[in-house]
C-alpha positions as MATLAB code, in Angstrom:
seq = 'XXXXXXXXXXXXXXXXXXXXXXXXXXXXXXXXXXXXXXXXXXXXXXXXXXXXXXXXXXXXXXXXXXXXXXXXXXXXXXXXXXXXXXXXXXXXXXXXXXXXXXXXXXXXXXXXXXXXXXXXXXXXXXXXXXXXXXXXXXXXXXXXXXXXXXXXXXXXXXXXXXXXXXXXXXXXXXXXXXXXXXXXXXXXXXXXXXX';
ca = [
      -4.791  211.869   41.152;
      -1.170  212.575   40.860;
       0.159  213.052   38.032;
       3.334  210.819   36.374;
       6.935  212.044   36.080;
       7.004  211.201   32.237;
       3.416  213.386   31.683;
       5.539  216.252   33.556;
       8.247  215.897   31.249;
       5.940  215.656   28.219;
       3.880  218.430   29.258;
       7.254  220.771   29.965;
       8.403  219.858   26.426;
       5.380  220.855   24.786;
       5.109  224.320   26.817;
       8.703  224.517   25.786;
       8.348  223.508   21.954;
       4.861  226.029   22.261;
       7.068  229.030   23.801;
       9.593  228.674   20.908;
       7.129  228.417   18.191;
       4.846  231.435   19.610;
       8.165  233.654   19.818;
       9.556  232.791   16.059;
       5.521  233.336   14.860;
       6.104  236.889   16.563;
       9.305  237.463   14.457;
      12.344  236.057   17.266;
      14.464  233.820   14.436;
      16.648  232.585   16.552;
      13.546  230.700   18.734;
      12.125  229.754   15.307;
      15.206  228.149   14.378;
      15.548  226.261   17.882;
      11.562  225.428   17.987;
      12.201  223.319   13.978;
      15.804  221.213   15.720;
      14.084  220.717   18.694;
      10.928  219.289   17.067;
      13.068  217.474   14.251;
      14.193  215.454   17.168;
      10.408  214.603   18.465;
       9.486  214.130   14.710;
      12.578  211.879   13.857;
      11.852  209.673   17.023;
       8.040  209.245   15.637;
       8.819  207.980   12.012;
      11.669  205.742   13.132;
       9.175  204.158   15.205;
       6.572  203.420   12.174;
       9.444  202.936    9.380;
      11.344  200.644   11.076;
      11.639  198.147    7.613;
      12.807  201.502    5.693;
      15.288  203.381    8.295;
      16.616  205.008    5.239;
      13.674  207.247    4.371;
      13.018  208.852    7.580;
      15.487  211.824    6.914;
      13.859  212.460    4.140;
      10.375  212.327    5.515;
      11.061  214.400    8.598;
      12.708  217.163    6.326;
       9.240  217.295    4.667;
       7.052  217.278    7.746;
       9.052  220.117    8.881;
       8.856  222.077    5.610;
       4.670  221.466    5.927;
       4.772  222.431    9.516;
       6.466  225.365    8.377;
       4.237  226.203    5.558;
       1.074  225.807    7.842;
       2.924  228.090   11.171;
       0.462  230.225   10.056;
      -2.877  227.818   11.310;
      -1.584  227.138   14.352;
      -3.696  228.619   17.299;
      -1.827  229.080   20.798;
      -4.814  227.725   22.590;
      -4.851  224.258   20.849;
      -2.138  221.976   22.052;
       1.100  221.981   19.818;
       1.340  218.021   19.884;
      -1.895  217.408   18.355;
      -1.446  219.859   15.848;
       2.119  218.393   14.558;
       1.227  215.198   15.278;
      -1.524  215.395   12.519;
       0.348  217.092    9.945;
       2.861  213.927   10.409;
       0.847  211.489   10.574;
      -0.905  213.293    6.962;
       2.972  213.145    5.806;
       3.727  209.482    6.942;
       0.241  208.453    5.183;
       0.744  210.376    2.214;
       4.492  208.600    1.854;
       3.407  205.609    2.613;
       0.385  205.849   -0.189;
       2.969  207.214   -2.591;
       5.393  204.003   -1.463;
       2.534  201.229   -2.430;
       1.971  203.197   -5.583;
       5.319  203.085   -6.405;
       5.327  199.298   -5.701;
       2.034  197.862   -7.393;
       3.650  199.666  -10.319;
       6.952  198.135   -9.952;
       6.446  194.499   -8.996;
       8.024  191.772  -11.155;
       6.647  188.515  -11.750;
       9.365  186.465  -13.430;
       7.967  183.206  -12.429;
       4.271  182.055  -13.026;
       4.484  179.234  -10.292;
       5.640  181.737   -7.468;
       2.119  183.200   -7.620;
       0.119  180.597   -6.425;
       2.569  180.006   -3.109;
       2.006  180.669   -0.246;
       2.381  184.295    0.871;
       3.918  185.293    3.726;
       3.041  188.865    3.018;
      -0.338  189.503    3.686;
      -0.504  192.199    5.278;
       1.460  194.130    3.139;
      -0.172  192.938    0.042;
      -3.784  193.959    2.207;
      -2.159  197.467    2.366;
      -1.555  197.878   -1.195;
      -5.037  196.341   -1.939;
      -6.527  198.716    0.289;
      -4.862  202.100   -1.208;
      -5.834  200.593   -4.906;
      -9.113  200.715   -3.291;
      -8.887  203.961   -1.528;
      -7.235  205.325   -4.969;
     -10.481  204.797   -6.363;
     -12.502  207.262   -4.357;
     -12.903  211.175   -4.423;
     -11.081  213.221   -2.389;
     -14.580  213.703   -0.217;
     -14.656  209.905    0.766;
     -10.893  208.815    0.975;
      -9.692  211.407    2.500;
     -11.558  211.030    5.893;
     -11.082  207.142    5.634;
      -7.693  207.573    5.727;
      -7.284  209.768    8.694;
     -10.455  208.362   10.662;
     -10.505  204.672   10.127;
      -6.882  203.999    9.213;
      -4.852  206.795   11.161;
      -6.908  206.998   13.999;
      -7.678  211.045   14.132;
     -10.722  211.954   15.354;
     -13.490  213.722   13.161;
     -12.892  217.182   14.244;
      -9.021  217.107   13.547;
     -10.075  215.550   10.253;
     -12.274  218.298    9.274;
      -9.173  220.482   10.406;
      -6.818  218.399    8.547;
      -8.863  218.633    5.345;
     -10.899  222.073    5.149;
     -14.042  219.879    5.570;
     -16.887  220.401    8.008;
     -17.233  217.669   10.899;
     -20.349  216.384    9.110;
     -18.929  216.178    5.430;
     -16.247  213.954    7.140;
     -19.018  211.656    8.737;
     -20.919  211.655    5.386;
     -17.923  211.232    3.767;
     -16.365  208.186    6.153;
     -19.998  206.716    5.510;
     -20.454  207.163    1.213;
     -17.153  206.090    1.301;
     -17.492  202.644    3.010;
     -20.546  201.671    1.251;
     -18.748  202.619   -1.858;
     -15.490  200.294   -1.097;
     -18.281  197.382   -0.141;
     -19.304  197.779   -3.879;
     -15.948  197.390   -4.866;
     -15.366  194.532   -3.142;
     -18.596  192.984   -4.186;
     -20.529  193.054   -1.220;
     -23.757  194.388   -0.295;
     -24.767  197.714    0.792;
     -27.410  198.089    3.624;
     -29.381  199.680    1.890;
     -29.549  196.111   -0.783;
     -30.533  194.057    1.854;
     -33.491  196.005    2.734;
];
């Protein structure tokens, strides 16, 4: 199976952002400093693509995904692919935002007129967002956490346990507690109930 032009070029920009990094980890500032622009432009390109309704925030979002990659240079292992690795410190950083966002907007929503809340809603799936992080809010650490990245980000378990200093098993027990607990929440029924 041959392999695509665009993989080729993907794969040559990773070797290339992974050469840069590996030199400025060795103490080569100059290849530090081009590794962050070049991956400010990767990183910029991937939130622009999620916050397309706030275009204004992604400056500020990729400055702080940089400052965490840079904080966490030190984790990174040459034998694990670069992408994955930034990739799920962004995606943490674009979650945690986005959390912080519906927080900020539950808190400050207005209701100045008491017929407006029984119309129709065009904004349901916004409005399921927020209603989810209330619920999420709710949980420890132990369970939310690995909802978050599993179920709603997509990560798989292992770069969860990564992610979040737990073992691959906490994360599973944790993805599991933590769905029955957000059933009771709801008001539904646990398995274990309808035995």
């Amino acid at each position: 199976m041959q392999r695509t032009d665009s993989q080729a070029a993907l794969d040559a920009r990773e070797s290339q952002l992974q050469a840069l990094l590996l030199r400025g980890l060795a103490g080569d500032a100059q290849a530090y400093r081009a590794f962050l622009a070049a991956l400010a432009l990767h990183i910029r390109a991937f939130l622009r693509r999620r916050l397309t309704r706030r275009p204004a925030e992604v400056e500020d979002l990729v400055q702080e995904v940089l400052l965490a990659v840079h904080n966490a240079r030190h984790t990174y292992q040459a034998q694990q692919p670069l992408t994955a690795w930034v990739q799920a410190i962004a995606r943490y950083k674009l979650a945690d935002h986005l959390r912080s966002w519906s927080r900020h907007e539950a808190r400050h929503t207005v209701l100045e007129d008491d017929s407006e809340l029984f119309a129709a809603s065009d904004a349901e799936p916004a409005e399921a967002s927020r209603d989810l992080a209330r619920l999420l809010g709710q949980l420890p650490a132990r369970q939310r956490l690995p909802i978050v990245h599993v179920k709603l980000e997509g990560l798989s378990v292992e770069e969860t346990a990564h992610l979040t200093g737990l073992s691959s098993s906490a994360v599973k027990v944790g993805i599991h507690r933590g769905l029955k607990a957000l059933a009771k929440l709801l008001g539904g029924r646990s398995d274990d109930e309808d035995r």
